Amino acid sequence: MREILDIQKQLLPDLLDTMKERYTILHHIMVSGMVGRRTLALSLNTTERILRSEVDFLKAQGLIEIETSGMRISVAGRQLLESIEPMVKELFGLNELEERIRSYYGLKQVVVVPGDSDTSPHTKKELGRAGAAVLRKYVSKNEVIAVTGGSTMAEVAYHLTSSTSLKGCWFVPARGGLGESVDFQANTIASTMAKKTGASYRLLHVPDHLGEEAYQSLMQDGTILEIIEFIRKARIVIHGIGEAMVMARRRKVDEATTASLQNDGALAEAFGYYFDRGGKILHKMPTVGLRIEDIQEMDCVIGVAGGKSKGVAIASVLQFGREDILVTDEAAAVEVVRMLTS
């Protein structure tokens, strides 16, 4: 396949450019579900006039369907995207990024989607779709699956659908999270994932950020302890990765701790733990839920995060050495690879 693409690049470069453009349009329509021409043009940073001819071509080929409410992908269009995905990864240079990261960190799998989540809502949606696909691939029946909060995890939840492999599973929050926006709380995401897949769920109604006294008090509560024990049965965890200082502000970490994290070189946050460039844990928030020792015993740890701004944070968490699978985007992957040589 690579040899054919190399020949096409030399003899028919315009053909490959056209293929990229049409793939991108078709892919946007698939991820959007139903989308109007104006919205799609804005998302692709093009004009409706330029888009119109491409949309007409895709409709003539039977790859999309146009209704009064907008455009949607057809069954044939979805099948085409699935069949050409390996070629597209080669075309965008994503295979090489995936393999470099996978081999360097010793991961089971790396999935890189085109684009930059920082600047493209579509890329963030695609990140969620890819994360959902990876979860379906690795989950077994009757599993307990722990999930963290955040906007990326909310996208993963949105793209989950009913699956035989998820029947009988339980979704649980990896930690307390009542301090965040309701839509992005781990509780909300766990319940959404369960409802979308026909699985079950349990919730943990405790604040995300606790003082030591409050933490010790909660750990004496029999109901809370029972739920925590259930959460710690999880063999799969799917989680986001945050920039350390951004997450410290969002979690309302006190000024002294924030200053200490900054001075110590904290770059990433995951599971309530803060990591430096070498993957060393610098600080743990006193939160109720999964502990780092629970995560180290997991059968499958799936990290889903993207955006150029998170590249350094992703690399820091990978250096910790407990990830099994990474789902990220092109912009973040380029940053991670850049750090390998810097």
Short mmCIF file of C-alpha atoms in Angstrom, two decimals:
data_model
loop_
_atom_site.label_atom_id
_atom_site.label_comp_id
_atom_site.label_asym_id
_atom_site.label_seq_id
_atom_site.Cartn_x
_atom_site.Cartn_y
_atom_site.Cartn_z
CA MET A 1 0.00 0.00 0.00
CA ARG A 2 2.78 2.42 0.90
CA GLU A 3 4.54 1.85 -2.46
CA ILE A 4 1.31 2.62 -4.33
CA LEU A 5 0.80 5.81 -2.32
CA ASP A 6 4.40 6.89 -2.97
CA ILE A 7 3.88 6.41 -6.73
CA GLN A 8 0.62 8.38 -6.59
CA LYS A 9 2.33 11.20 -4.71
CA GLN A 10 4.83 11.49 -7.54
CA LEU A 11 2.53 11.02 -10.54
CA LEU A 12 -0.85 12.22 -9.27
CA PRO A 13 -0.34 14.55 -6.30
CA ASP A 14 -3.61 16.37 -7.05
CA LEU A 15 -5.50 13.09 -6.81
CA LEU A 16 -4.24 12.52 -3.26
CA ASP A 17 -5.15 16.08 -2.27
CA THR A 18 -8.67 15.54 -3.59
CA MET A 19 -8.92 12.22 -1.79
CA LYS A 20 -7.88 13.86 1.49
CA GLU A 21 -10.43 16.63 1.05
CA ARG A 22 -13.31 14.27 0.26
CA TYR A 23 -12.36 11.90 3.06
CA THR A 24 -12.29 14.80 5.53
CA ILE A 25 -15.73 16.03 4.42
CA LEU A 26 -17.25 12.55 4.55
CA HIS A 27 -15.67 11.88 7.93
CA HIS A 28 -16.99 15.15 9.37
CA ILE A 29 -20.49 14.24 8.24
CA MET A 30 -20.24 10.78 9.81
CA VAL A 31 -19.03 12.06 13.18
CA SER A 32 -21.61 14.87 13.21
CA GLY A 33 -24.51 12.51 12.61
CA MET A 34 -26.62 15.17 10.89
CA VAL A 35 -25.11 18.48 9.80
CA GLY A 36 -26.09 21.47 7.67
CA ARG A 37 -23.93 22.80 4.85
CA ARG A 38 -23.17 26.11 6.59
CA THR A 39 -22.13 24.41 9.84
CA LEU A 40 -19.98 21.94 7.93
CA ALA A 41 -18.31 24.75 5.94
CA LEU A 42 -17.46 26.59 9.16
CA SER A 43 -16.10 23.40 10.72
CA LEU A 44 -13.89 22.76 7.68
CA ASN A 45 -12.84 26.42 7.42
CA THR A 46 -14.09 26.66 3.84
CA THR A 47 -16.95 28.37 2.00
CA GLU A 48 -20.39 26.97 1.17
CA ARG A 49 -19.70 27.56 -2.51
CA ILE A 50 -16.56 25.41 -2.52
CA LEU A 51 -18.24 22.78 -0.35
CA ARG A 52 -21.33 22.54 -2.56
CA SER A 53 -19.60 20.80 -5.48
CA GLU A 54 -17.95 18.24 -3.19
CA VAL A 55 -21.23 17.53 -1.42
CA ASP A 56 -22.96 17.07 -4.79
CA PHE A 57 -20.24 14.60 -5.81
CA LEU A 58 -20.57 12.59 -2.57
CA LYS A 59 -24.37 12.51 -2.98
CA ALA A 60 -24.07 11.34 -6.60
CA GLN A 61 -21.81 8.52 -5.42
CA GLY A 62 -24.41 7.46 -2.87
CA LEU A 63 -22.08 8.19 0.05
CA ILE A 64 -24.31 10.76 1.77
CA GLU A 65 -28.01 11.46 2.05
CA ILE A 66 -29.40 15.00 2.00
CA GLU A 67 -32.60 15.90 3.85
CA THR A 68 -34.26 19.20 4.75
CA SER A 69 -32.59 19.09 8.19
CA GLY A 70 -29.11 18.49 6.78
CA MET A 71 -26.74 15.81 5.53
CA ARG A 72 -26.04 12.38 6.95
CA ILE A 73 -23.70 9.62 5.90
CA SER A 74 -25.21 6.65 4.04
CA VAL A 75 -24.55 2.99 4.79
CA ALA A 76 -22.28 2.88 1.71
CA GLY A 77 -20.41 5.95 2.94
CA ARG A 78 -19.83 4.44 6.37
CA GLN A 79 -18.59 1.19 4.80
CA LEU A 80 -16.22 3.13 2.54
CA LEU A 81 -14.71 5.04 5.47
CA GLU A 82 -14.15 1.82 7.40
CA SER A 83 -12.51 0.10 4.42
CA ILE A 84 -10.09 2.94 3.57
CA GLU A 85 -9.08 3.81 7.15
CA PRO A 86 -5.70 1.99 6.92
CA MET A 87 -4.90 3.84 3.69
CA VAL A 88 -5.94 7.17 5.19
CA LYS A 89 -3.68 6.64 8.22
CA GLU A 90 -0.80 6.05 5.81
CA LEU A 91 -1.82 9.08 3.75
CA PHE A 92 -1.84 11.37 6.80
CA GLY A 93 1.35 9.82 8.22
CA LEU A 94 -0.44 8.60 11.33
CA ASN A 95 0.82 5.01 11.22
CA GLU A 96 4.38 6.15 11.83
CA LEU A 97 3.34 8.32 14.78
CA GLU A 98 1.37 5.44 16.31
CA GLU A 99 4.24 2.98 15.99
CA ARG A 100 6.91 5.35 17.34
CA ILE A 101 4.89 6.06 20.47
CA ARG A 102 3.77 2.45 20.91
CA SER A 103 7.27 0.99 20.63
CA TYR A 104 8.99 3.64 22.77
CA TYR A 105 6.59 3.29 25.70
CA GLY A 106 5.86 -0.41 25.24
CA LEU A 107 2.12 0.05 24.80
CA LYS A 108 -0.35 -2.54 23.49
CA GLN A 109 -1.87 -0.09 21.05
CA VAL A 110 -1.78 3.58 20.04
CA VAL A 111 -4.56 5.17 18.01
CA VAL A 112 -3.94 8.60 16.46
CA VAL A 113 -6.77 10.51 14.77
CA PRO A 114 -6.13 13.41 12.35
CA GLY A 115 -6.24 17.00 13.57
CA ASP A 116 -5.91 19.03 16.76
CA SER A 117 -8.58 18.91 19.48
CA ASP A 118 -7.48 22.34 20.72
CA THR A 119 -8.70 24.02 17.54
CA SER A 120 -11.21 21.57 16.04
CA PRO A 121 -14.42 20.39 17.77
CA HIS A 122 -14.63 17.75 15.05
CA THR A 123 -11.27 16.27 16.09
CA LYS A 124 -12.47 16.08 19.69
CA LYS A 125 -15.57 14.22 18.52
CA GLU A 126 -13.38 11.83 16.52
CA LEU A 127 -11.20 11.32 19.60
CA GLY A 128 -14.34 10.29 21.49
CA ARG A 129 -15.41 7.95 18.70
CA ALA A 130 -11.98 6.31 18.62
CA GLY A 131 -11.95 5.99 22.42
CA ALA A 132 -15.37 4.31 22.37
CA ALA A 133 -14.18 1.87 19.68
CA VAL A 134 -11.10 0.94 21.72
CA LEU A 135 -13.17 0.35 24.85
CA ARG A 136 -15.54 -1.96 22.95
CA LYS A 137 -12.53 -3.85 21.58
CA TYR A 138 -10.90 -4.62 24.92
CA VAL A 139 -13.85 -5.07 27.27
CA SER A 140 -15.22 -8.47 28.23
CA LYS A 141 -18.66 -9.39 29.52
CA ASN A 142 -19.47 -8.69 33.18
CA GLU A 143 -16.53 -6.30 33.64
CA VAL A 144 -16.44 -3.40 36.09
CA ILE A 145 -15.21 -0.38 34.10
CA ALA A 146 -13.97 2.72 35.92
CA VAL A 147 -14.17 6.09 34.16
CA THR A 148 -12.89 9.56 35.02
CA GLY A 149 -14.53 12.90 34.31
CA GLY A 150 -13.76 15.56 31.73
CA SER A 151 -14.92 16.78 28.33
CA THR A 152 -13.01 14.11 26.40
CA MET A 153 -14.59 11.31 28.45
CA ALA A 154 -17.98 12.92 27.80
CA GLU A 155 -17.27 12.54 24.05
CA VAL A 156 -16.35 8.88 24.54
CA ALA A 157 -19.66 8.35 26.36
CA TYR A 158 -21.58 10.08 23.55
CA HIS A 159 -20.15 7.72 20.93
CA LEU A 160 -20.79 4.48 22.81
CA THR A 161 -23.60 2.29 21.53
CA SER A 162 -25.21 -0.95 22.64
CA SER A 163 -22.71 -3.79 22.37
CA THR A 164 -22.82 -7.49 23.18
CA SER A 165 -19.43 -7.23 24.90
CA LEU A 166 -20.78 -4.56 27.26
CA LYS A 167 -23.87 -6.48 28.37
CA GLY A 168 -23.66 -7.31 32.05
CA CYS A 169 -20.92 -4.73 32.63
CA TRP A 170 -20.92 -2.07 35.32
CA PHE A 171 -19.70 1.49 34.80
CA VAL A 172 -18.40 3.28 37.89
CA PRO A 173 -16.68 6.62 38.56
CA ALA A 174 -12.96 6.26 39.19
CA ARG A 175 -13.17 8.93 41.89
CA GLY A 176 -15.50 11.43 43.52
CA GLY A 177 -16.25 14.41 41.32
CA LEU A 178 -19.02 16.67 42.57
CA GLY A 179 -16.83 19.74 42.19
CA GLU A 180 -16.90 19.76 38.37
CA SER A 181 -19.51 20.88 35.85
CA VAL A 182 -22.32 18.33 36.02
CA ASP A 183 -21.93 17.26 32.37
CA PHE A 184 -18.27 16.42 32.91
CA GLN A 185 -18.50 14.69 36.30
CA ALA A 186 -17.35 11.08 36.44
CA ASN A 187 -20.75 10.11 37.88
CA THR A 188 -22.59 11.64 34.93
CA ILE A 189 -20.27 10.03 32.40
CA ALA A 190 -20.47 6.58 34.05
CA SER A 191 -24.28 6.69 34.04
CA THR A 192 -24.36 7.92 30.41
CA MET A 193 -22.05 5.12 29.29
CA ALA A 194 -24.24 2.56 31.04
CA LYS A 195 -27.48 3.91 29.55
CA LYS A 196 -26.01 4.10 26.03
CA THR A 197 -24.77 0.50 26.16
CA GLY A 198 -27.49 -1.22 28.19
CA ALA A 199 -25.05 -1.84 31.04
CA SER A 200 -25.46 -1.03 34.74
CA TYR A 201 -23.83 1.64 36.88
CA ARG A 202 -23.11 2.73 40.41
CA LEU A 203 -22.37 6.26 41.56
CA LEU A 204 -20.11 7.83 44.16
CA HIS A 205 -21.70 10.96 45.60
CA VAL A 206 -18.74 12.62 47.29
CA PRO A 207 -16.81 15.85 46.56
CA ASP A 208 -13.77 15.68 44.33
CA HIS A 209 -11.48 17.65 46.62
CA LEU A 210 -11.51 16.76 50.33
CA GLY A 211 -9.63 17.97 53.35
CA GLU A 212 -7.86 15.27 55.33
CA GLU A 213 -10.42 15.35 58.15
CA ALA A 214 -13.37 15.06 55.76
CA TYR A 215 -11.58 12.28 53.87
CA GLN A 216 -11.01 10.23 57.04
CA SER A 217 -14.61 10.77 58.11
CA LEU A 218 -16.00 9.57 54.77
CA MET A 219 -13.80 6.49 54.87
CA GLN A 220 -15.63 5.43 58.05
CA ASP A 221 -19.03 5.49 56.33
CA GLY A 222 -20.22 1.95 55.59
CA THR A 223 -22.19 2.88 52.46
CA ILE A 224 -19.28 4.81 50.96
CA LEU A 225 -16.85 2.00 51.80
CA GLU A 226 -19.07 -0.58 50.10
CA ILE A 227 -19.20 1.47 46.89
CA ILE A 228 -15.44 2.09 46.98
CA GLU A 229 -14.80 -1.64 47.35
CA PHE A 230 -17.01 -2.24 44.30
CA ILE A 231 -15.13 0.44 42.30
CA ARG A 232 -11.81 -1.16 43.21
CA LYS A 233 -12.96 -4.39 41.55
CA ALA A 234 -12.59 -2.63 38.20
CA ARG A 235 -10.16 -4.35 35.82
CA ILE A 236 -10.46 -1.68 33.11
CA VAL A 237 -10.12 2.07 33.53
CA ILE A 238 -10.59 4.66 30.79
CA HIS A 239 -9.38 8.11 31.70
CA GLY A 240 -8.46 11.57 30.51
CA ILE A 241 -5.18 13.42 31.00
CA GLY A 242 -4.95 17.07 32.02
CA GLU A 243 -2.31 19.77 32.13
CA ALA A 244 -1.15 20.08 35.75
CA MET A 245 -1.67 23.81 36.28
CA VAL A 246 -4.97 23.89 34.37
CA MET A 247 -6.30 21.03 36.51
CA ALA A 248 -5.00 22.58 39.74
CA ARG A 249 -7.01 25.73 39.00
CA ARG A 250 -10.07 23.74 37.97
CA ARG A 251 -9.88 21.64 41.15
CA LYS A 252 -9.41 24.80 43.23
CA VAL A 253 -6.16 23.53 44.71
CA ASP A 254 -4.87 25.90 47.41
CA GLU A 255 -2.21 28.45 46.49
CA ALA A 256 0.58 26.85 48.52
CA THR A 257 0.08 23.43 46.89
CA THR A 258 -0.23 25.00 43.43
CA ALA A 259 3.02 26.90 43.93
CA SER A 260 4.72 23.72 45.14
CA LEU A 261 3.51 21.80 42.09
CA GLN A 262 4.80 24.51 39.78
CA ASN A 263 8.18 24.66 41.50
CA ASP A 264 8.53 20.87 41.38
CA GLY A 265 7.82 20.80 37.62
CA ALA A 266 4.35 19.23 37.60
CA LEU A 267 3.19 18.81 34.00
CA ALA A 268 0.28 16.37 34.07
CA GLU A 269 -2.71 15.27 36.13
CA ALA A 270 -4.56 11.96 35.99
CA PHE A 271 -6.66 10.16 38.63
CA GLY A 272 -5.99 13.03 41.07
CA TYR A 273 -2.22 12.46 40.85
CA TYR A 274 0.25 15.05 39.54
CA PHE A 275 3.27 13.93 37.48
CA ASP A 276 6.52 15.55 36.39
CA ARG A 277 8.26 15.10 33.01
CA GLY A 278 9.86 11.84 34.11
CA GLY A 279 6.53 10.35 35.23
CA LYS A 280 7.27 10.76 38.94
CA ILE A 281 4.25 11.37 41.19
CA LEU A 282 4.66 14.74 42.87
CA HIS A 283 1.35 15.07 44.66
CA LYS A 284 -1.86 13.14 45.35
CA MET A 285 -5.16 14.85 45.99
CA PRO A 286 -7.10 13.37 48.95
CA THR A 287 -9.98 12.02 46.85
CA VAL A 288 -12.21 8.99 47.34
CA GLY A 289 -11.99 6.26 44.69
CA LEU A 290 -9.26 4.42 42.84
CA ARG A 291 -5.74 4.58 44.26
CA ILE A 292 -2.58 4.38 42.18
CA GLU A 293 -1.98 0.83 43.47
CA ASP A 294 -5.42 -0.15 42.13
CA ILE A 295 -4.53 1.27 38.72
CA GLN A 296 -1.21 -0.60 38.72
CA GLU A 297 -3.14 -3.87 39.16
CA MET A 298 -5.56 -3.18 36.28
CA ASP A 299 -5.77 -5.50 33.28
CA CYS A 300 -6.24 -2.57 30.89
CA VAL A 301 -5.56 1.15 31.35
CA ILE A 302 -6.82 3.31 28.46
CA GLY A 303 -5.79 6.97 28.22
CA VAL A 304 -7.77 9.27 25.90
CA ALA A 305 -6.49 12.82 25.44
CA GLY A 306 -5.63 15.16 22.60
CA GLY A 307 -4.68 18.66 21.56
CA LYS A 308 -1.22 20.12 21.02
CA SER A 309 -1.39 21.77 24.44
CA LYS A 310 -1.63 18.37 26.12
CA GLY A 311 1.28 16.70 24.33
CA VAL A 312 3.73 17.26 27.19
CA ALA A 313 1.17 16.12 29.78
CA ILE A 314 0.45 12.93 27.82
CA ALA A 315 4.18 12.16 27.58
CA SER A 316 4.54 12.66 31.34
CA VAL A 317 1.77 10.17 32.13
CA LEU A 318 3.21 7.69 29.62
CA GLN A 319 6.54 7.97 31.41
CA PHE A 320 4.82 6.81 34.60
CA GLY A 321 4.62 3.53 32.74
CA ARG A 322 1.20 2.14 33.51
CA GLU A 323 -0.75 2.95 30.36
CA ASP A 324 -1.67 0.05 28.08
CA ILE A 325 -3.48 1.94 25.32
CA LEU A 326 -3.33 5.56 24.20
CA VAL A 327 -5.95 7.26 22.03
CA THR A 328 -4.82 10.72 20.96
CA ASP A 329 -4.82 13.15 18.06
CA GLU A 330 -2.19 14.10 15.51
CA ALA A 331 -1.18 17.39 17.15
CA ALA A 332 -0.61 15.78 20.56
CA ALA A 333 1.18 12.79 19.02
CA VAL A 334 3.62 15.07 17.20
CA GLU A 335 4.41 16.77 20.55
CA VAL A 336 4.91 13.41 22.28
CA VAL A 337 7.30 12.26 19.54
CA ARG A 338 9.12 15.59 19.70
CA MET A 339 9.74 15.01 23.40
CA LEU A 340 11.34 11.65 22.65
CA THR A 341 14.22 13.43 20.94
CA SER A 342 14.43 16.60 23.06
#
